[in-house]
């Protein structure tokens, strides 16, 4: 016969563990260790870094300043604020949404959950655009940014090109005040016109006008979205990520329409997703007024940016 073993009841109840208690945690060094531990348990890739960034943010000091004050104690209210930020991060909210900031092109951008967090990969779009303009010696280009989000591409280009006129469109209304704020913070607000609409919707159809069109469109295939890391899947705006069944919805429409807006000899510089380059180039081949010009890889060696040029020798 099988006997069931019952556990002996302890005479003295074990002490209640309070893993989230901060009562014995006093110094900056201890707070970082405490938070990093929680982040590790939550499956976060960079627990220590995130703990430092969030503590520096909470204390309104830089990360380097944190190192010189490791043994200092913090006030109770600072502890409470930090704890709240740590809880947000353990729910996999991205650090950038908690701090409200993200660096891009060595510039500080405000971000919120209404916009995609600027990625280092997207700097390749900026760099490619600058090279094309420099090689053709266009000093006062007219540029159109489609799907501007936080405004990072438009603002970065404007800071590099003091004579550029830029138009920036986004289909989500909520992103535009933020993009505008970023443009003003970097003193380029006067040279960027922001508008809300789908694709080229807000641009008056006239003679092809733009020297350059830049875009980081939504390009994740819908079925892949739910497999992405929680920071992206749960927090970043779907509208900025979801590129339809194969991720290519946006490119089809863009490549079909863009020659009406780009002057002959002008360029389209588009970010593409992992392994999408060939499909996007194929879509471009269907448009007889565009020539595929080149692609660029990101820092991880993935094809990341595709460049088309509008033929100089075709009728409008
Ligand atoms: N680069 C982003 C990511 O991989 C996607 C951005 C986009 O769809 N444009 O999460």
Short mmCIF file of C-alpha atoms in Angstrom, two decimals, residues 2-309:
data_model
loop_
_atom_site.label_atom_id
_atom_site.label_comp_id
_atom_site.label_asym_id
_atom_site.label_seq_id
_atom_site.Cartn_x
_atom_site.Cartn_y
_atom_site.Cartn_z
CA UNK A 2 1.22 3.41 -0.87
CA UNK A 3 1.65 5.69 2.08
CA UNK A 4 1.21 9.41 1.77
CA UNK A 5 3.85 11.31 3.57
CA UNK A 6 2.69 14.44 5.28
CA UNK A 7 5.11 17.21 5.93
CA UNK A 8 5.77 17.97 9.59
CA UNK A 9 4.33 21.29 10.61
CA UNK A 10 7.16 23.53 11.72
CA UNK A 11 6.99 24.63 15.31
CA UNK A 12 8.35 28.01 14.43
CA UNK A 13 7.01 29.41 11.19
CA UNK A 14 9.84 30.26 8.80
CA UNK A 15 10.56 33.95 8.41
CA UNK A 16 8.50 35.49 5.63
CA UNK A 17 10.83 36.35 2.82
CA UNK A 18 10.25 39.73 1.27
CA UNK A 19 12.22 39.61 -1.92
CA UNK A 20 11.00 43.02 -3.00
CA UNK A 21 11.71 44.70 0.27
CA UNK A 22 14.10 47.59 0.00
CA UNK A 23 14.38 48.18 3.73
CA UNK A 24 18.00 47.04 4.06
CA UNK A 25 19.08 48.50 0.76
CA UNK A 26 20.63 51.90 1.33
CA UNK A 27 23.45 52.86 -0.97
CA UNK A 28 23.55 53.45 -4.69
CA UNK A 29 25.71 50.33 -5.17
CA UNK A 30 23.19 48.23 -3.22
CA UNK A 31 20.25 49.63 -5.15
CA UNK A 32 21.88 48.77 -8.47
CA UNK A 33 22.59 45.23 -7.28
CA UNK A 34 19.05 44.87 -5.94
CA UNK A 35 17.44 45.99 -9.19
CA UNK A 36 19.84 44.00 -11.41
CA UNK A 37 18.88 40.90 -9.48
CA UNK A 38 15.19 41.48 -10.14
CA UNK A 39 15.85 42.17 -13.81
CA UNK A 40 17.85 38.97 -14.17
CA UNK A 41 14.95 37.01 -12.67
CA UNK A 42 12.57 38.74 -15.09
CA UNK A 43 14.67 37.50 -18.03
CA UNK A 44 16.04 40.87 -19.05
CA UNK A 45 19.17 40.74 -21.23
CA UNK A 46 21.10 43.64 -19.73
CA UNK A 47 20.13 43.64 -16.03
CA UNK A 48 23.04 45.64 -14.68
CA UNK A 49 23.03 48.28 -17.36
CA UNK A 50 19.27 48.79 -17.07
CA UNK A 51 19.55 49.08 -13.29
CA UNK A 52 22.19 51.79 -13.63
CA UNK A 53 20.34 53.73 -16.30
CA UNK A 54 17.10 53.69 -14.33
CA UNK A 55 18.75 54.68 -11.07
CA UNK A 56 20.64 57.53 -12.74
CA UNK A 57 17.32 58.63 -14.30
CA UNK A 58 15.54 58.46 -10.94
CA UNK A 59 18.24 60.50 -9.22
CA UNK A 60 18.51 62.98 -12.13
CA UNK A 61 22.21 62.36 -12.47
CA UNK A 62 24.36 60.85 -15.22
CA UNK A 63 25.45 57.22 -15.17
CA UNK A 64 29.08 58.26 -14.76
CA UNK A 65 28.11 60.34 -11.74
CA UNK A 66 26.52 57.22 -10.26
CA UNK A 67 29.95 55.55 -10.16
CA UNK A 68 31.48 58.34 -8.13
CA UNK A 69 28.67 58.12 -5.56
CA UNK A 70 28.35 54.35 -5.14
CA UNK A 71 28.53 54.41 -1.34
CA UNK A 72 26.06 57.29 -0.89
CA UNK A 73 22.63 56.61 0.57
CA UNK A 74 19.50 57.81 -1.20
CA UNK A 75 16.36 59.32 0.34
CA UNK A 76 13.22 57.30 0.99
CA UNK A 77 11.29 59.11 -1.71
CA UNK A 78 14.04 58.42 -4.24
CA UNK A 79 13.96 54.77 -3.21
CA UNK A 80 10.20 54.66 -3.76
CA UNK A 81 10.49 56.28 -7.18
CA UNK A 82 13.23 53.88 -8.15
CA UNK A 83 11.19 50.92 -6.99
CA UNK A 84 8.30 52.07 -9.20
CA UNK A 85 10.61 52.29 -12.20
CA UNK A 86 12.04 48.86 -11.43
CA UNK A 87 8.55 47.36 -11.29
CA UNK A 88 7.76 48.90 -14.70
CA UNK A 89 10.93 47.41 -16.17
CA UNK A 90 10.25 43.94 -14.74
CA UNK A 91 7.00 44.06 -16.72
CA UNK A 92 9.34 44.42 -19.71
CA UNK A 93 8.51 48.02 -20.43
CA UNK A 94 11.49 49.33 -22.45
CA UNK A 95 13.95 51.52 -20.56
CA UNK A 96 13.44 54.28 -23.15
CA UNK A 97 9.71 54.55 -22.34
CA UNK A 98 10.47 54.71 -18.62
CA UNK A 99 13.10 57.41 -18.98
CA UNK A 100 11.22 59.03 -21.88
CA UNK A 101 14.46 59.41 -23.82
CA UNK A 102 16.56 57.65 -26.44
CA UNK A 103 19.77 58.65 -28.13
CA UNK A 104 19.89 58.55 -31.92
CA UNK A 105 22.61 59.98 -34.15
CA UNK A 106 24.22 61.25 -30.90
CA UNK A 107 21.16 63.42 -30.30
CA UNK A 108 18.77 63.10 -27.40
CA UNK A 109 15.17 62.29 -28.46
CA UNK A 110 12.04 62.27 -26.37
CA UNK A 111 10.02 59.10 -26.86
CA UNK A 112 6.74 57.69 -25.59
CA UNK A 113 4.74 54.52 -26.26
CA UNK A 114 3.05 56.25 -29.22
CA UNK A 115 6.26 55.99 -31.24
CA UNK A 116 8.82 53.35 -32.10
CA UNK A 117 12.04 53.66 -30.09
CA UNK A 118 14.77 54.79 -32.50
CA UNK A 119 17.25 51.99 -33.24
CA UNK A 120 20.96 52.28 -34.07
CA UNK A 121 20.22 50.39 -37.33
CA UNK A 122 18.17 53.31 -38.55
CA UNK A 123 21.25 55.53 -38.39
CA UNK A 124 22.28 53.74 -41.61
CA UNK A 125 19.32 55.44 -43.33
CA UNK A 126 20.63 58.84 -42.22
CA UNK A 127 24.21 58.04 -43.16
CA UNK A 128 23.23 56.73 -46.60
CA UNK A 129 21.08 59.77 -47.31
CA UNK A 130 23.91 62.12 -46.34
CA UNK A 131 26.38 60.30 -48.58
CA UNK A 132 24.07 60.43 -51.59
CA UNK A 133 23.45 64.13 -51.14
CA UNK A 134 27.14 64.86 -50.60
CA UNK A 135 28.15 62.89 -53.69
CA UNK A 136 25.73 64.84 -55.84
CA UNK A 137 26.66 68.15 -54.18
CA UNK A 138 23.09 69.04 -53.32
CA UNK A 139 23.38 71.51 -50.48
CA UNK A 140 19.75 72.59 -50.09
CA UNK A 141 17.84 69.35 -50.61
CA UNK A 142 14.11 68.88 -50.32
CA UNK A 143 13.51 65.74 -48.30
CA UNK A 144 10.40 63.77 -47.45
CA UNK A 145 10.34 61.41 -44.44
CA UNK A 146 7.47 58.93 -44.44
CA UNK A 147 6.44 57.39 -41.10
CA UNK A 148 8.48 59.84 -39.07
CA UNK A 149 7.46 58.58 -35.59
CA UNK A 150 9.66 60.39 -33.05
CA UNK A 151 11.07 62.45 -35.95
CA UNK A 152 14.51 60.91 -35.49
CA UNK A 153 15.47 60.60 -39.17
CA UNK A 154 14.09 64.01 -40.15
CA UNK A 155 15.70 65.77 -37.20
CA UNK A 156 19.07 64.04 -37.65
CA UNK A 157 19.12 65.03 -41.33
CA UNK A 158 18.08 68.58 -40.55
CA UNK A 159 20.90 69.00 -38.02
CA UNK A 160 23.42 67.77 -40.60
CA UNK A 161 22.03 69.75 -43.52
CA UNK A 162 21.49 73.35 -42.44
CA UNK A 163 19.91 74.35 -45.77
CA UNK A 164 17.59 71.36 -46.16
CA UNK A 165 13.81 71.71 -46.21
CA UNK A 166 12.14 68.63 -44.80
CA UNK A 167 8.57 67.37 -44.81
CA UNK A 168 7.72 64.60 -42.36
CA UNK A 169 4.52 62.54 -42.39
CA UNK A 170 3.06 60.05 -39.98
CA UNK A 171 -0.30 58.35 -40.08
CA UNK A 172 -0.68 58.38 -36.30
CA UNK A 173 -1.68 61.79 -35.00
CA UNK A 174 -0.17 61.18 -31.55
CA UNK A 175 3.38 61.00 -32.82
CA UNK A 176 3.42 64.44 -34.42
CA UNK A 177 3.49 66.68 -31.33
CA UNK A 178 6.38 64.59 -30.03
CA UNK A 179 8.25 64.76 -33.35
CA UNK A 180 7.69 68.52 -33.36
CA UNK A 181 9.06 68.81 -29.83
CA UNK A 182 12.15 66.89 -30.86
CA UNK A 183 12.65 69.14 -33.87
CA UNK A 184 12.36 72.28 -31.72
CA UNK A 185 14.67 70.86 -29.05
CA UNK A 186 17.34 70.48 -31.73
CA UNK A 187 16.57 73.90 -33.24
CA UNK A 188 15.43 72.59 -36.61
CA UNK A 189 11.70 73.03 -36.11
CA UNK A 190 11.58 75.90 -38.61
CA UNK A 191 12.81 73.66 -41.42
CA UNK A 192 10.61 70.63 -40.89
CA UNK A 193 6.95 70.61 -41.84
CA UNK A 194 5.02 67.87 -40.05
CA UNK A 195 1.74 66.45 -41.35
CA UNK A 196 -0.60 63.62 -40.47
CA UNK A 197 -1.72 61.17 -43.14
CA UNK A 198 -1.22 57.84 -44.84
CA UNK A 199 1.81 57.56 -47.11
CA UNK A 200 1.81 60.56 -49.50
CA UNK A 201 -1.69 61.65 -48.48
CA UNK A 202 -0.80 65.12 -47.11
CA UNK A 203 1.57 66.00 -49.98
CA UNK A 204 -0.05 68.13 -52.71
CA UNK A 205 0.29 66.28 -56.01
CA UNK A 206 2.41 68.58 -58.15
CA UNK A 207 5.53 68.22 -60.23
CA UNK A 208 7.90 65.69 -58.64
CA UNK A 209 9.59 67.80 -56.11
CA UNK A 210 11.75 65.88 -53.65
CA UNK A 211 15.45 65.19 -54.02
CA UNK A 212 15.22 62.45 -51.46
CA UNK A 213 12.65 60.28 -49.79
CA UNK A 214 13.57 58.48 -46.57
CA UNK A 215 11.54 55.95 -44.63
CA UNK A 216 11.67 53.40 -41.86
CA UNK A 217 8.27 51.81 -42.48
CA UNK A 218 6.50 49.05 -40.55
CA UNK A 219 8.06 45.89 -41.95
CA UNK A 220 7.58 43.05 -39.48
CA UNK A 221 5.45 40.22 -40.91
CA UNK A 222 2.24 40.06 -38.83
CA UNK A 223 2.71 36.41 -37.75
CA UNK A 224 6.23 37.21 -36.54
CA UNK A 225 5.08 40.07 -34.32
CA UNK A 226 3.91 37.77 -31.56
CA UNK A 227 7.26 36.01 -31.44
CA UNK A 228 9.27 39.15 -30.77
CA UNK A 229 10.74 40.01 -27.40
CA UNK A 230 8.19 41.34 -24.88
CA UNK A 231 9.65 44.86 -24.98
CA UNK A 232 8.64 45.14 -28.64
CA UNK A 233 5.59 42.89 -28.70
CA UNK A 234 3.88 44.30 -25.62
CA UNK A 235 4.96 47.92 -25.62
CA UNK A 236 5.88 49.35 -29.00
CA UNK A 237 3.11 50.59 -31.30
CA UNK A 238 1.85 47.90 -33.66
CA UNK A 239 1.11 50.44 -36.35
CA UNK A 240 4.83 51.23 -36.54
CA UNK A 241 5.83 47.56 -36.79
CA UNK A 242 3.17 45.56 -38.60
CA UNK A 243 3.97 45.26 -42.29
CA UNK A 244 1.14 42.85 -43.14
CA UNK A 245 1.24 39.12 -43.94
CA UNK A 246 4.78 39.13 -45.37
CA UNK A 247 5.93 42.46 -43.92
CA UNK A 248 6.04 44.00 -47.40
CA UNK A 249 2.67 45.77 -47.61
CA UNK A 250 4.10 49.21 -47.23
CA UNK A 251 6.88 48.80 -49.81
CA UNK A 252 4.46 47.74 -52.53
CA UNK A 253 2.48 50.94 -52.15
CA UNK A 254 5.50 53.13 -51.61
CA UNK A 255 7.44 51.92 -54.64
CA UNK A 256 4.36 52.22 -56.84
CA UNK A 257 3.62 55.82 -55.84
CA UNK A 258 6.97 57.39 -55.03
CA UNK A 259 8.12 58.29 -58.56
CA UNK A 260 5.28 60.83 -58.66
CA UNK A 261 6.98 62.69 -55.83
CA UNK A 262 10.71 62.26 -56.47
CA UNK A 263 12.41 64.46 -59.07
CA UNK A 264 14.25 62.64 -61.90
CA UNK A 265 17.62 61.53 -60.54
CA UNK A 266 16.38 61.75 -56.90
CA UNK A 267 16.50 58.85 -54.44
CA UNK A 268 14.46 56.67 -52.19
CA UNK A 269 16.35 55.40 -49.12
CA UNK A 270 14.30 52.79 -47.26
CA UNK A 271 15.03 50.67 -44.22
CA UNK A 272 14.12 47.01 -44.71
CA UNK A 273 13.73 44.09 -42.32
CA UNK A 274 15.91 41.06 -41.96
CA UNK A 275 16.07 39.11 -45.29
CA UNK A 276 13.63 41.44 -47.05
CA UNK A 277 16.14 43.15 -49.31
CA UNK A 278 15.69 40.87 -52.35
CA UNK A 279 11.89 41.00 -52.17
CA UNK A 280 11.93 44.79 -51.94
CA UNK A 281 14.35 45.04 -54.88
CA UNK A 282 12.00 42.78 -56.87
CA UNK A 283 9.07 45.07 -56.06
CA UNK A 284 11.16 48.00 -57.28
CA UNK A 285 11.84 46.25 -60.61
CA UNK A 286 8.11 46.39 -61.34
CA UNK A 287 8.24 50.16 -61.31
CA UNK A 288 9.85 51.23 -64.58
CA UNK A 289 10.65 54.72 -63.34
CA UNK A 290 12.89 53.43 -60.54
CA UNK A 291 16.34 51.89 -60.68
CA UNK A 292 17.70 49.83 -57.81
CA UNK A 293 20.97 51.48 -56.89
CA UNK A 294 22.50 49.77 -53.87
CA UNK A 295 21.94 48.31 -50.46
CA UNK A 296 23.72 48.88 -47.18
CA UNK A 297 24.24 46.57 -44.22
CA UNK A 298 23.80 47.39 -40.56
CA UNK A 299 26.42 47.01 -37.85
CA UNK A 300 25.49 43.34 -37.46
CA UNK A 301 26.07 42.65 -41.16
CA UNK A 302 22.37 42.36 -42.08
CA UNK A 303 21.02 43.98 -45.25
CA UNK A 304 19.26 46.97 -43.78
CA UNK A 305 18.83 49.81 -46.26
CA UNK A 306 17.82 49.76 -49.90
CA UNK A 307 18.40 52.67 -52.28
CA UNK A 308 16.49 53.32 -55.48
CA UNK A 309 17.04 56.18 -57.86
#
